[in-house]
Structure formats: C-alpha cells, structure tokens
PDB file of C-alpha atoms and ligand atoms in Angstrom:
ATOM      1  CA  MET F 743     -15.646 -23.211  63.915  1.00  0.00           C
ATOM      2  CA  ILE F 744     -18.648 -23.375  61.630  1.00  0.00           C
ATOM      3  CA  ILE F 745     -21.228 -25.997  62.404  1.00  0.00           C
ATOM      4  CA  PHE F 746     -23.313 -26.989  59.430  1.00  0.00           C
ATOM      5  CA  GLY F 747     -24.886 -30.048  57.881  1.00  0.00           C
ATOM      6  CA  THR F 748     -28.275 -31.610  57.447  1.00  0.00           C
ATOM      7  CA  ARG F 749     -31.075 -32.117  59.914  1.00  0.00           C
ATOM      8  CA  ALA F 750     -34.417 -33.815  59.582  1.00  0.00           C
ATOM      9  CA  ARG F 751     -37.916 -33.338  60.812  1.00  0.00           C
ATOM     10  CA  THR F 752     -40.832 -35.737  60.815  1.00  0.00           C
ATOM     11  CA  LEU F 753     -43.896 -34.533  58.967  1.00  0.00           C
ATOM     12  CA  VAL F 754     -47.359 -35.818  59.670  1.00  0.00           C
ATOM     13  CA  PRO F 755     -50.003 -35.374  56.938  1.00  0.00           C
ATOM     14  CA  LYS F 756     -52.480 -32.687  57.916  1.00  0.00           C
ATOM     15  CA  GLU F 757     -55.535 -34.733  57.086  1.00  0.00           C
ATOM     16  CA  ASN F 758     -54.540 -37.775  59.052  1.00  0.00           C
ATOM     17  CA  LYS F 759     -56.355 -40.131  56.700  1.00  0.00           C
ATOM     18  CA  SER F 760     -55.759 -43.845  56.580  1.00  0.00           C
ATOM     19  CA  TYR F 761     -55.619 -45.924  53.433  1.00  0.00           C
ATOM     20  CA  ASP F 762     -56.218 -49.525  52.444  1.00  0.00           C
ATOM     21  CA  CYS F 763     -53.448 -52.135  52.657  1.00  0.00           C
ATOM     22  CA  ASP F 764     -52.619 -53.914  49.385  1.00  0.00           C
ATOM     23  CA  TYR F 765     -50.861 -56.726  51.233  1.00  0.00           C
ATOM     24  CA  CYS F 766     -53.301 -57.853  53.937  1.00  0.00           C
ATOM     25  CA  GLN F 767     -56.332 -56.229  52.271  1.00  0.00           C
ATOM     26  CA  THR F 768     -57.329 -54.465  55.523  1.00  0.00           C
ATOM     27  CA  LYS F 769     -59.380 -51.312  54.961  1.00  0.00           C
ATOM     28  CA  GLY F 770     -57.986 -48.101  56.428  1.00  0.00           C
ATOM     29  CA  SER F 771     -54.961 -49.633  58.153  1.00  0.00           C
ATOM     30  CA  VAL F 772     -52.231 -47.750  56.255  1.00  0.00           C
ATOM     31  CA  THR F 773     -50.783 -44.379  57.287  1.00  0.00           C
ATOM     32  CA  PHE F 774     -47.873 -42.458  55.823  1.00  0.00           C
ATOM     33  CA  ALA F 775     -45.025 -40.657  57.588  1.00  0.00           C
ATOM     34  CA  PHE F 776     -42.522 -38.289  56.002  1.00  0.00           C
ATOM     35  CA  ILE F 777     -39.035 -37.100  56.833  1.00  0.00           C
ATOM     36  CA  ALA F 778     -38.058 -33.678  55.509  1.00  0.00           C
ATOM     37  CA  ARG F 779     -34.330 -32.952  55.455  1.00  0.00           C
ATOM     38  CA  TYR F 780     -32.830 -29.474  55.340  1.00  0.00           C
ATOM     39  CA  PHE F 781     -29.418 -27.913  55.325  1.00  0.00           C
ATOM     40  CA  HIS F 782     -28.530 -25.893  58.429  1.00  0.00           C
ATOM     41  CA  ILE F 783     -25.769 -23.558  59.577  1.00  0.00           C
ATOM     42  CA  PHE F 784     -25.575 -23.263  63.360  1.00  0.00           C
ATOM     43  CA  TRP F 785     -28.910 -25.082  63.539  1.00  0.00           C
ATOM     44  CA  ILE F 786     -30.582 -22.333  61.528  1.00  0.00           C
ATOM     45  CA  PRO F 787     -32.361 -23.836  58.489  1.00  0.00           C
ATOM     46  CA  VAL F 788     -30.940 -22.593  55.197  1.00  0.00           C
ATOM     47  CA  PHE F 789     -32.634 -24.577  52.447  1.00  0.00           C
ATOM     48  CA  PRO F 790     -34.667 -27.788  52.061  1.00  0.00           C
ATOM     49  CA  ILE F 791     -33.008 -30.911  50.687  1.00  0.00           C
ATOM     50  CA  SER F 792     -35.251 -33.946  50.407  1.00  0.00           C
ATOM     51  CA  LYS F 793     -38.576 -35.279  51.566  1.00  0.00           C
ATOM     52  CA  LYS F 794     -39.092 -39.020  51.792  1.00  0.00           C
ATOM     53  CA  GLY F 795     -41.901 -41.052  53.206  1.00  0.00           C
ATOM     54  CA  ILE F 796     -42.921 -44.567  54.169  1.00  0.00           C
ATOM     55  CA  SER F 797     -46.213 -46.390  54.501  1.00  0.00           C
ATOM     56  CA  GLN F 798     -47.058 -48.394  57.607  1.00  0.00           C
ATOM     57  CA  CYS F 799     -49.855 -50.919  57.985  1.00  0.00           C
ATOM     58  CA  SER F 800     -51.123 -51.163  61.540  1.00  0.00           C
ATOM     59  CA  HIS F 801     -52.548 -54.618  60.838  1.00  0.00           C
ATOM     60  CA  CYS F 802     -49.829 -56.645  59.037  1.00  0.00           C
ATOM     61  CA  LYS F 803     -46.988 -54.264  60.076  1.00  0.00           C
ATOM     62  CA  GLN F 804     -45.719 -53.982  56.518  1.00  0.00           C
ATOM     63  CA  VAL F 805     -43.540 -50.932  55.966  1.00  0.00           C
ATOM     64  CA  LEU F 806     -42.807 -49.773  52.419  1.00  0.00           C
ATOM     65  CA  TYR F 807     -40.638 -47.130  50.780  1.00  0.00           C
ATOM     66  CA  GLU F 808     -42.147 -45.268  47.856  1.00  0.00           C
ATOM     67  CA  LYS F 809     -40.332 -47.334  45.233  1.00  0.00           C
ATOM     68  CA  GLU F 810     -41.794 -50.555  46.687  1.00  0.00           C
ATOM     69  CA  MET F 811     -45.406 -49.387  46.589  1.00  0.00           C
ATOM     70  CA  SER F 812     -47.989 -50.497  44.066  1.00  0.00           C
ATOM     71  CA  PRO F 813     -49.186 -47.841  41.585  1.00  0.00           C
ATOM     72  CA  ARG F 814     -52.406 -47.470  43.609  1.00  0.00           C
ATOM     73  CA  MET F 815     -50.494 -46.981  46.867  1.00  0.00           C
ATOM     74  CA  LYS F 816     -48.213 -44.494  45.141  1.00  0.00           C
ATOM     75  CA  GLN F 817     -51.326 -42.427  44.426  1.00  0.00           C
ATOM     76  CA  ASP F 818     -52.268 -42.539  48.149  1.00  0.00           C
ATOM     77  CA  TYR F 819     -48.660 -41.680  48.964  1.00  0.00           C
ATOM     78  CA  ALA F 820     -48.802 -38.630  46.670  1.00  0.00           C
ATOM     79  CA  ASN F 821     -52.034 -37.423  48.302  1.00  0.00           C
ATOM     80  CA  ALA F 822     -50.645 -37.872  51.807  1.00  0.00           C
ATOM     81  CA  SER F 823     -47.382 -36.183  50.782  1.00  0.00           C
ATOM     82  CA  ALA F 824     -49.270 -33.159  49.479  1.00  0.00           C
ATOM     83  CA  SER F 825     -50.930 -32.682  52.867  1.00  0.00           C
ATOM     84  CA  ALA F 826     -47.695 -33.226  54.809  1.00  0.00           C
ATOM     85  CA  LYS F 827     -46.197 -29.825  54.169  1.00  0.00           C
ATOM     86  CA  ARG F 828     -42.696 -28.852  55.121  1.00  0.00           C
ATOM     87  CA  PRO F 829     -42.624 -25.905  57.550  1.00  0.00           C
ATOM     88  CA  ILE F 830     -41.806 -22.628  55.860  1.00  0.00           C
ATOM     89  CA  THR F 831     -38.906 -22.126  58.290  1.00  0.00           C
ATOM     90  CA  HIS F 832     -36.882 -24.666  56.234  1.00  0.00           C
ATOM     91  CA  TYR F 833     -36.570 -21.900  53.607  1.00  0.00           C
ATOM     92  CA  PHE F 834     -35.287 -19.321  56.096  1.00  0.00           C
ATOM     93  CA  GLY F 835     -31.764 -19.039  54.661  1.00  0.00           C
ATOM     94  CA  LEU F 836     -33.049 -18.714  51.086  1.00  0.00           C
ATOM     95  CA  PHE F 837     -35.366 -15.959  52.260  1.00  0.00           C
ATOM     96  CA  ILE F 838     -32.483 -14.066  53.900  1.00  0.00           C
ATOM     97  CA  ILE F 839     -30.266 -14.508  50.816  1.00  0.00           C
ATOM     98  CA  GLY F 840     -33.100 -13.161  48.651  1.00  0.00           C
ATOM     99  CA  LEU F 841     -33.567 -10.216  50.967  1.00  0.00           C
ATOM    100  CA  ILE F 842     -29.855  -9.331  50.886  1.00  0.00           C
ATOM    101  CA  PHE F 843     -29.839  -9.662  47.092  1.00  0.00           C
ATOM    102  CA  CYS F 844     -32.828  -7.296  46.755  1.00  0.00           C
ATOM    103  CA  THR F 845     -31.262  -4.767  49.138  1.00  0.00           C
ATOM    104  CA  VAL F 846     -27.995  -4.753  47.157  1.00  0.00           C
ATOM    105  CA  ILE F 847     -29.815  -4.374  43.816  1.00  0.00           C
ATOM    106  CA  TYR F 848     -31.965  -1.620  45.292  1.00  0.00           C
ATOM    107  CA  GLY F 849     -28.864   0.172  46.598  1.00  0.00           C
ATOM    108  CA  ILE F 850     -27.021  -0.040  43.265  1.00  0.00           C
ATOM    109  CA  THR F 851     -30.064   1.159  41.326  1.00  0.00           C
ATOM    110  CA  THR F 852     -30.798   4.059  43.678  1.00  0.00           C
ATOM    111  CA  ASN F 853     -27.149   5.064  43.654  1.00  0.00           C
ATOM    112  CA  SER F 854     -26.952   5.152  39.877  1.00  0.00           C
ATOM    113  CA  ILE F 855     -30.232   7.117  39.626  1.00  0.00           C
ATOM    114  CA  ASN F 856     -28.902   9.613  42.193  1.00  0.00           C
ATOM    115  CA  GLU F 857     -25.571   9.981  40.397  1.00  0.00           C
ATOM    116  CA  SER F 858     -27.263  10.747  37.072  1.00  0.00           C
ATOM    117  CA  LYS F 859     -29.221  13.431  38.904  1.00  0.00           C
ATOM    118  CA  TYR F 860     -26.070  14.871  40.562  1.00  0.00           C
ATOM    119  CA  LEU F 861     -24.313  14.950  37.170  1.00  0.00           C
ATOM    120  CA  ALA F 862     -27.218  16.745  35.515  1.00  0.00           C
ATOM    121  CA  GLU F 863     -27.728  19.248  38.330  1.00  0.00           C
ATOM    122  CA  PRO F 864     -24.463  19.702  40.223  1.00  0.00           C
ATOM    123  CA  LYS F 865     -24.556  21.481  43.561  1.00  0.00           C
ATOM    124  CA  VAL F 866     -21.947  23.123  45.766  1.00  0.00           C
ATOM    125  CA  ASN F 867     -20.438  20.615  48.243  1.00  0.00           C
ATOM    126  CA  ASP F 868     -21.056  17.546  46.054  1.00  0.00           C
ATOM    127  CA  VAL F 869     -18.067  15.250  46.556  1.00  0.00           C
ATOM    128  CA  TYR F 870     -16.597  13.357  43.593  1.00  0.00           C
ATOM    129  CA  GLU F 871     -14.500  10.233  44.132  1.00  0.00           C
ATOM    130  CA  ILE F 872     -11.681  10.400  41.593  1.00  0.00           C
ATOM    131  CA  GLU F 873      -9.064   7.955  40.368  1.00  0.00           C
ATOM    132  CA  LYS F 874      -6.014   9.511  38.746  1.00  0.00           C
ATOM    133  CA  ASN F 875      -2.729   7.807  37.858  1.00  0.00           C
ATOM    134  CA  GLY F 876      -3.518   4.810  40.038  1.00  0.00           C
ATOM    135  CA  SER F 877      -4.380   6.671  43.228  1.00  0.00           C
ATOM    136  CA  TYR F 878      -7.618   8.029  44.625  1.00  0.00           C
ATOM    137  CA  THR F 879      -8.775  11.345  45.947  1.00  0.00           C
ATOM    138  CA  LEU F 880     -11.816  13.571  46.403  1.00  0.00           C
ATOM    139  CA  TYR F 881     -12.935  16.693  44.577  1.00  0.00           C
ATOM    140  CA  LYS F 882     -15.542  18.919  46.170  1.00  0.00           C
ATOM    141  CA  ILE F 883     -17.607  21.399  44.161  1.00  0.00           C
ATOM    142  CA  SER F 884     -17.043  24.930  45.428  1.00  0.00           C
ATOM    143  CA  GLU F 885     -18.859  26.773  42.654  1.00  0.00           C
ATOM    144  CA  VAL F 886     -21.091  26.091  39.674  1.00  0.00           C
ATOM    145  CA  LYS F 887     -20.805  28.663  36.867  1.00  0.00           C
ATOM    146  CA  GLY F 888     -23.080  27.738  33.998  1.00  0.00           C
ATOM    147  CA  ASP F 889     -21.398  24.816  32.270  1.00  0.00           C
ATOM    148  CA  THR F 890     -18.241  25.042  34.346  1.00  0.00           C
ATOM    149  CA  LEU F 891     -17.743  23.290  37.672  1.00  0.00           C
ATOM    150  CA  ILE F 892     -15.100  24.612  40.044  1.00  0.00           C
ATOM    151  CA  PHE F 893     -13.686  22.031  42.449  1.00  0.00           C
ATOM    152  CA  LYS F 894     -11.434  22.085  45.478  1.00  0.00           C
ATOM    153  CA  PRO F 895      -9.330  18.907  45.510  1.00  0.00           C
ATOM    154  CA  HIS F 896      -8.682  17.091  48.777  1.00  0.00           C
ATOM    155  CA  ASN F 897      -5.217  17.593  50.260  1.00  0.00           C
ATOM    156  CA  MET F 898      -4.681  13.867  50.680  1.00  0.00           C
ATOM    157  CA  VAL F 899      -4.424  10.938  48.307  1.00  0.00           C
ATOM    158  CA  ALA F 900      -5.369   7.330  49.019  1.00  0.00           C
ATOM    159  CA  GLU F 901      -3.589   4.262  47.643  1.00  0.00           C
ATOM    160  CA  LYS F 902      -6.777   2.232  47.610  1.00  0.00           C
ATOM    161  CA  TYR F 903     -10.343   3.069  46.692  1.00  0.00           C
ATOM    162  CA  THR F 904     -11.581   1.586  49.968  1.00  0.00           C
ATOM    163  CA  LYS F 905      -9.489   4.148  51.925  1.00  0.00           C
ATOM    164  CA  LEU F 906     -11.475   7.035  50.409  1.00  0.00           C
ATOM    165  CA  SER F 907     -14.274   6.675  52.933  1.00  0.00           C
ATOM    166  CA  GLU F 908     -11.662   7.254  55.647  1.00  0.00           C
ATOM    167  CA  LEU F 909     -10.636  10.543  53.993  1.00  0.00           C
ATOM    168  CA  GLN F 910     -14.269  11.488  53.861  1.00  0.00           C
ATOM    169  CA  LYS F 911     -14.829  10.771  57.551  1.00  0.00           C
ATOM    170  CA  LYS F 912     -11.579  11.707  59.290  1.00  0.00           C
ATOM    171  CA  HIS F 913     -10.446  14.578  57.069  1.00  0.00           C
ATOM    172  CA  LYS F 914     -13.794  15.925  56.093  1.00  0.00           C
ATOM    173  CA  ASN F 915     -12.759  19.561  55.649  1.00  0.00           C
ATOM    174  CA  ASP F 916      -9.190  19.075  54.527  1.00  0.00           C
ATOM    175  CA  TYR F 917      -9.644  20.532  51.029  1.00  0.00           C
ATOM    176  CA  SER F 918      -7.167  22.691  49.151  1.00  0.00           C
ATOM    177  CA  GLU F 919      -7.854  26.388  48.595  1.00  0.00           C
ATOM    178  CA  GLU F 920      -6.591  26.062  45.026  1.00  0.00           C
ATOM    179  CA  THR F 921      -9.304  25.191  42.594  1.00  0.00           C
ATOM    180  CA  ILE F 922      -9.595  23.223  39.358  1.00  0.00           C
ATOM    181  CA  LYS F 923     -12.193  23.747  36.672  1.00  0.00           C
ATOM    182  CA  PHE F 924     -13.972  21.223  34.512  1.00  0.00           C
ATOM    183  CA  THR F 925     -16.672  21.697  31.921  1.00  0.00           C
ATOM    184  CA  LYS F 926     -19.754  19.503  32.176  1.00  0.00           C
ATOM    185  CA  SER F 927     -18.690  17.611  29.059  1.00  0.00           C
ATOM    186  CA  GLN F 928     -15.274  16.891  30.606  1.00  0.00           C
ATOM    187  CA  ILE F 929     -17.064  15.658  33.712  1.00  0.00           C
ATOM    188  CA  ASN F 930     -19.253  13.386  31.595  1.00  0.00           C
ATOM    189  CA  SER F 931     -16.215  11.892  29.878  1.00  0.00           C
ATOM    190  CA  MET F 932     -14.628  11.290  33.295  1.00  0.00           C
ATOM    191  CA  LYS F 933     -17.718   9.427  34.405  1.00  0.00           C
ATOM    192  CA  GLU F 934     -17.900   7.246  31.315  1.00  0.00           C
ATOM    193  CA  SER F 935     -14.308   6.466  30.430  1.00  0.00           C
ATOM    194  CA  SER F 936     -11.421   5.263  32.557  1.00  0.00           C
ATOM    195  CA  LYS F 937      -9.013   6.603  29.891  1.00  0.00           C
ATOM    196  CA  SER F 938      -9.902  10.237  30.413  1.00  0.00           C
ATOM    197  CA  ASP F 939      -6.819  12.463  30.891  1.00  0.00           C
ATOM    198  CA  PHE F 940      -8.490  14.184  33.810  1.00  0.00           C
ATOM    199  CA  GLY F 941      -9.051  10.985  35.773  1.00  0.00           C
ATOM    200  CA  LYS F 942     -12.074   8.809  36.354  1.00  0.00           C
ATOM    201  CA  ILE F 943     -15.101   9.599  38.469  1.00  0.00           C
ATOM    202  CA  TYR F 944     -15.956   6.585  40.602  1.00  0.00           C
ATOM    203  CA  SER F 945     -18.943   7.979  42.367  1.00  0.00           C
ATOM    204  CA  ILE F 946     -20.624  11.169  43.493  1.00  0.00           C
ATOM    205  CA  LYS F 947     -21.816  11.811  47.029  1.00  0.00           C
ATOM    206  CA  ARG F 948     -24.224  14.431  48.231  1.00  0.00           C
ATOM    207  CA  GLU F 949     -25.048  15.062  51.875  1.00  0.00           C
TER     208      GLU F 949
HETATM  209 ZN1   ZN S 565     -51.489 -54.670  55.878  1.00  0.00          ZN
END
C-alpha cells in the first residue's frame, strides 16, 4: 500500500507587518496568511504544488482571496508572500531525484571513460562481457602480445545479460584452458558494432 497525496502547511510572513484596510480604512489592521501545499509519499514531501494566501482585517473582519483584492492590496499581498517562504523541506523529493540522476550520470560517464582506457591499454585479467548468437558469456585476458589479446572464455553461458554478474560472482575462476585470440582492431569492432562476427563487447571490467 502506497500512501501519497497532498498536504498543506500554514506560512506566516517573516516580517509580520500589518497593512491598511481598503474597506474600513483602518491603518495597519490587515495581515496575510498563506497555505503552501506539497505532494507527499508516506508523509515525506516530494515537491511543492501551490501557495495561496488570504488577507484578514482585525477591525472589520473582512477576509479576501487574492483575486478579490484591490490592485494596492495585491501589492501588499505580493510583499507579504515574498517574506512567507516555503520551507526547503518541501523540495526534498526533487532533491533526492536530482541526486540519483547525478549519481547515475556520473556512473555512466566514469564507466565509459574507464572502458576507453581498458581498450587502449589492456591488462591480464580484464574481463570482457560478450554477446554472441543471442547468449552471453565472459572472456578474460590471459596474455597481451603486442597487438594481439589472448583470452580464456568462461565455461558457462548465460541466457540473459543480467545473469552475467552471477557468473562473475559464483563461478569466478571457471575459465577454459583453451584460448582465443583477437587483434586490437577486431576488439574495437566488437565494441562498436553489434554485427561483428566475433560477437559484441558489452562492457569491460577490471578489478
Ligand atoms: Zn477592515
């Protein structure tokens, strides 16, 4: 069960000034109050929705919504509204979403920078995630000879890409003793094109 919806909070202008009443002409009898609504999930604020206010005259008891105010009162309303700030916590969810977004972008960028580096300077024990003929497996570098990379393929094959991490964890050392060779240019074509005859490189891991 997810509990979500809108909640409201009363805002009081910081400078609790009073203003003149247009109706009964009393000086300094009008104050403003504001209601700030926000969207919540499990009572945690996610994002702000609306902020509405009213004027109240302590003398003639007139209460007005913004649309009913005279142009002069609307100016007072705007001033009071500017000093009745919504708490920053109403933006909490947006902040979290932004943080997650930045983390993901950072991860993708770092990963792609690292992979370019691994491609340019391959090292023994780098693990390549490979797709070939619709299934997935791992190739581990066992030797680098100039422009030729010698790999040991993993003994197992996964039906889904997401299962590869399981191979990596549970069958970490289960690599074949038979080797396969690729030139660096073949490796580059496997990284760039999914139509390569040798398969496609999904990603490169280095411990
Ligand atoms: Zn009044």
